[in-house]
Tab-separated table of C-alpha atoms in Angstrom:
chain	number	residue	atom	x	y	z
A	36	MET	CA	0.000	0.000	0.000
A	37	SER	CA	1.458	3.347	-1.040
A	38	THR	CA	0.432	6.704	0.355
A	39	ASP	CA	3.125	8.803	-1.296
A	40	ILE	CA	1.686	12.024	-2.636
A	41	PRO	CA	3.128	13.090	-5.990
A	42	ASN	CA	5.184	16.265	-6.245
A	43	MET	CA	2.657	19.092	-6.123
A	44	ASN	CA	4.905	21.903	-7.358
A	45	GLY	CA	2.593	22.429	-10.300
A	46	PRO	CA	-0.344	20.879	-12.092
A	47	VAL	CA	-0.589	17.124	-12.189
A	48	SER	CA	0.128	16.545	-15.867
A	49	VAL	CA	-1.674	13.542	-17.236
A	50	ASN	CA	-1.090	14.520	-20.866
A	51	ILE	CA	2.170	13.364	-22.369
A	52	ASP	CA	2.504	14.275	-26.046
A	53	GLY	CA	-1.259	14.332	-26.384
A	54	GLY	CA	-1.764	10.935	-24.738
A	55	LEU	CA	-3.071	10.165	-21.286
A	56	ASP	CA	-0.696	8.981	-18.595
A	57	LEU	CA	-3.246	6.896	-16.730
A	58	ASP	CA	-0.846	6.280	-13.844
A	59	ARG	CA	-1.225	9.969	-12.963
A	60	ALA	CA	-4.939	10.280	-13.698
A	61	VAL	CA	-7.048	12.255	-11.250
A	62	ILE	CA	-10.542	10.821	-11.670
A	63	VAL	CA	-13.783	12.335	-10.376
A	64	ALA	CA	-17.280	10.880	-10.710
A	65	LEU	CA	-20.302	13.175	-10.936
A	66	GLY	CA	-23.925	12.343	-10.207
A	67	CYS	CA	-27.301	14.049	-9.894
A	68	ASN	CA	-30.834	12.841	-9.226
A	69	ASP	CA	-32.376	16.074	-7.915
A	70	LYS	CA	-32.171	18.851	-10.505
A	71	GLY	CA	-32.666	21.550	-7.870
A	72	VAL	CA	-32.956	24.953	-9.563
A	73	TRP	CA	-31.692	23.625	-12.909
A	74	PRO	CA	-34.005	22.622	-15.785
A	75	SER	CA	-32.559	19.080	-15.684
A	76	CYS	CA	-29.845	16.996	-14.051
A	77	ARG	CA	-27.865	17.263	-17.310
A	78	ASP	CA	-27.946	21.056	-16.988
A	79	ALA	CA	-26.872	20.840	-13.348
A	80	LEU	CA	-23.943	18.531	-14.172
A	81	GLU	CA	-22.815	20.694	-17.098
A	82	ALA	CA	-22.957	23.787	-14.874
A	83	ALA	CA	-20.946	21.965	-12.209
A	84	LEU	CA	-18.265	21.155	-14.779
A	85	ALA	CA	-18.131	24.832	-15.731
A	86	ARG	CA	-17.486	25.601	-12.050
A	87	PHE	CA	-14.522	23.189	-11.928
A	88	ARG	CA	-12.194	25.667	-13.644
A	89	PHE	CA	-12.962	28.278	-10.971
A	90	GLU	CA	-11.636	25.783	-8.399
A	91	GLY	CA	-8.444	25.054	-10.359
A	92	LEU	CA	-9.704	21.824	-11.915
A	93	ASP	CA	-9.109	21.445	-15.653
A	94	VAL	CA	-11.215	18.729	-17.272
A	95	ILE	CA	-9.101	16.970	-19.892
A	96	GLU	CA	-11.370	13.984	-20.580
A	97	GLN	CA	-15.112	13.592	-20.029
A	98	SER	CA	-17.399	10.595	-20.435
A	99	SER	CA	-20.882	10.790	-21.784
A	100	TRP	CA	-23.665	11.032	-19.215
A	101	TRP	CA	-25.004	7.702	-17.990
A	102	PHE	CA	-28.548	7.078	-16.778
A	103	SER	CA	-29.353	4.592	-13.989
A	104	ARG	CA	-31.979	3.835	-11.391
A	105	ALA	CA	-31.218	5.210	-7.950
A	106	TRP	CA	-29.298	2.903	-5.677
A	107	PRO	CA	-29.995	1.461	-3.182
A	108	ASP	CA	-33.643	2.666	-3.409
A	109	PRO	CA	-34.883	2.406	-7.015
A	110	ASP	CA	-38.009	4.358	-5.985
A	111	ASP	CA	-35.886	7.517	-5.665
A	112	PRO	CA	-35.476	9.623	-8.819
A	113	PRO	CA	-33.059	8.137	-11.391
A	114	PHE	CA	-29.461	9.323	-11.591
A	115	LEU	CA	-27.420	10.892	-14.313
A	116	ASN	CA	-23.714	10.099	-13.840
A	117	GLY	CA	-20.418	10.720	-15.562
A	118	VAL	CA	-16.679	10.646	-15.020
A	119	VAL	CA	-13.955	13.174	-15.762
A	120	ILE	CA	-10.170	13.071	-15.747
A	121	LEU	CA	-8.652	16.249	-14.358
A	122	ARG	CA	-5.433	18.189	-14.314
A	123	THR	CA	-4.927	20.083	-11.044
A	124	ALA	CA	-2.274	21.536	-8.786
A	125	LEU	CA	-4.358	20.627	-5.720
A	126	ASP	CA	-3.289	17.793	-3.455
A	127	PRO	CA	-5.921	15.140	-2.638
A	128	HIS	CA	-7.243	16.887	0.504
A	129	ALA	CA	-7.430	20.295	-1.189
A	130	LEU	CA	-9.174	18.643	-4.135
A	131	MET	CA	-11.755	17.094	-1.791
A	132	ALA	CA	-12.357	20.523	-0.240
A	133	ALA	CA	-12.843	22.041	-3.702
A	134	LEU	CA	-15.315	19.292	-4.651
A	135	GLY	CA	-17.196	19.931	-1.404
A	136	ARG	CA	-17.414	23.661	-2.184
A	137	ILE	CA	-18.817	22.901	-5.626
A	138	GLU	CA	-21.393	20.510	-4.152
A	139	GLU	CA	-22.416	23.144	-1.608
A	140	THR	CA	-22.727	25.804	-4.319
A	141	PHE	CA	-25.108	23.477	-6.146
A	142	GLY	CA	-27.313	22.974	-3.103
A	143	ARG	CA	-25.970	19.647	-1.843
A	144	ARG	CA	-27.156	19.093	1.701
A	145	ARG	CA	-25.780	16.121	3.544
A	146	GLY	CA	-28.319	14.299	5.631
A	147	GLU	CA	-29.827	10.900	5.076
A	148	ARG	CA	-27.384	8.472	3.471
A	149	ASN	CA	-28.098	7.781	-0.228
A	150	ALA	CA	-30.878	10.398	-0.317
A	151	PRO	CA	-31.535	12.214	-3.620
A	152	ARG	CA	-28.924	14.885	-4.247
A	153	THR	CA	-28.447	17.879	-6.472
A	154	LEU	CA	-24.794	17.066	-7.003
A	155	ASP	CA	-22.528	14.243	-5.900
A	156	LEU	CA	-18.793	14.531	-6.609
A	157	ASP	CA	-16.569	11.598	-5.680
A	158	LEU	CA	-12.795	11.447	-5.950
A	159	ILE	CA	-12.317	8.020	-7.507
A	160	ALA	CA	-8.532	8.012	-7.883
A	161	TYR	CA	-5.588	10.342	-7.538
A	162	GLY	CA	-2.845	8.806	-9.633
A	163	ARG	CA	-1.571	5.584	-8.100
A	164	ILE	CA	-2.126	6.644	-4.481
A	165	SER	CA	-3.602	3.832	-2.441
A	166	GLY	CA	-4.364	3.941	1.257
A	167	ASP	CA	-5.735	6.092	4.040
A	168	LEU	CA	-4.534	9.704	3.849
A	169	ASP	CA	-5.698	10.971	7.232
A	170	GLY	CA	-9.272	9.829	6.661
A	171	LEU	CA	-9.341	10.168	2.865
A	172	ILE	CA	-9.382	6.655	1.413
A	173	LEU	CA	-7.939	6.325	-2.089
A	174	PRO	CA	-8.901	4.925	-4.447
A	175	HIS	CA	-12.610	5.306	-3.695
A	176	PRO	CA	-13.398	2.092	-1.804
A	177	ARG	CA	-16.607	1.176	-3.677
A	178	ALA	CA	-16.055	2.619	-7.170
A	179	ALA	CA	-14.914	-0.653	-8.747
A	180	GLU	CA	-18.225	-2.348	-7.958
A	181	ARG	CA	-20.403	0.405	-9.518
A	182	LEU	CA	-21.227	0.270	-13.216
A	183	PHE	CA	-22.364	3.913	-13.139
A	184	VAL	CA	-18.716	4.798	-12.316
A	185	MET	CA	-16.727	2.105	-14.139
A	186	GLY	CA	-18.859	2.270	-17.296
A	187	PRO	CA	-18.218	5.979	-17.900
A	188	LEU	CA	-14.567	5.560	-16.896
A	189	ALA	CA	-14.135	2.629	-19.301
A	190	GLU	CA	-15.623	4.815	-22.020
A	191	ILE	CA	-12.787	7.368	-21.731
A	192	ALA	CA	-9.950	5.267	-20.250
A	193	PRO	CA	-10.625	1.542	-20.741
A	194	ASP	CA	-7.012	0.661	-19.911
A	195	TRP	CA	-6.901	2.555	-16.600
A	196	ILE	CA	-5.721	0.117	-13.929
A	197	HIS	CA	-7.262	0.248	-10.458
A	198	PRO	CA	-4.487	1.303	-8.017
A	199	ASP	CA	-5.227	-1.634	-5.727
A	200	GLY	CA	-4.627	-4.138	-8.534
A	201	GLY	CA	-8.324	-4.553	-9.156
A	202	GLY	CA	-8.072	-4.721	-12.933
A	203	ARG	CA	-8.678	-2.516	-15.956
A	204	ALA	CA	-11.627	-0.110	-16.061
A	205	ALA	CA	-13.147	-2.030	-18.988
A	206	ASP	CA	-12.977	-5.311	-17.062
A	207	LEU	CA	-14.314	-3.738	-13.868
A	208	ALA	CA	-17.243	-2.284	-15.836
A	209	ALA	CA	-18.033	-5.739	-17.199
A	210	THR	CA	-18.161	-7.265	-13.706
A	211	ALA	CA	-19.580	-4.374	-11.633
A	212	ALA	CA	-22.466	-5.659	-9.520
A	213	VAL	CA	-24.076	-2.355	-8.470
A	214	GLY	CA	-26.118	-0.328	-10.958
A	215	ARG	CA	-26.256	-3.015	-13.639
A	216	ASP	CA	-28.942	-0.992	-15.445
A	217	ALA	CA	-26.555	1.948	-16.066
A	218	ARG	CA	-26.394	2.973	-19.730
A	219	PRO	CA	-25.121	5.953	-21.704
A	220	ASP	CA	-27.934	8.543	-21.996
A	221	ARG	CA	-27.814	9.325	-25.688
């Protein structure tokens, strides 16, 4: 288990000669099933992505939006989910704080677990970091079992390898047990 944080003397560069260096990928999952003040969850998610740059988060790859029933309660409104790969100068804790500020700006109120939410931003991976960083667990401990995360990730980075040796994104998407109904919303 490695908890070494990469050199943060500048942006984490995941582009090398136009290609992705997946060993340095900073991956964030987005979700919405309560549109709040926005016309739709798609509009809310797109607006959230526009806010990323204000927080020092440059989106360099973005999946399509994926539709799925709410989990664990399929009677809740359905979700729209996606995944982005970022370039940032923020360390993992500062990145989590920035994601929290964006969620708050979009009306996210934490209360009942798994309740409908206007915006859900999860740090899935920060390069190859694996372990507990003072309460921040990387990679995200449940991402590999969720099709609504692994499906979008496999769409943009099928060869990304889970830092804990859990396999390629494409393979994890094929075996994910949670959210099996997740599909691209085209």
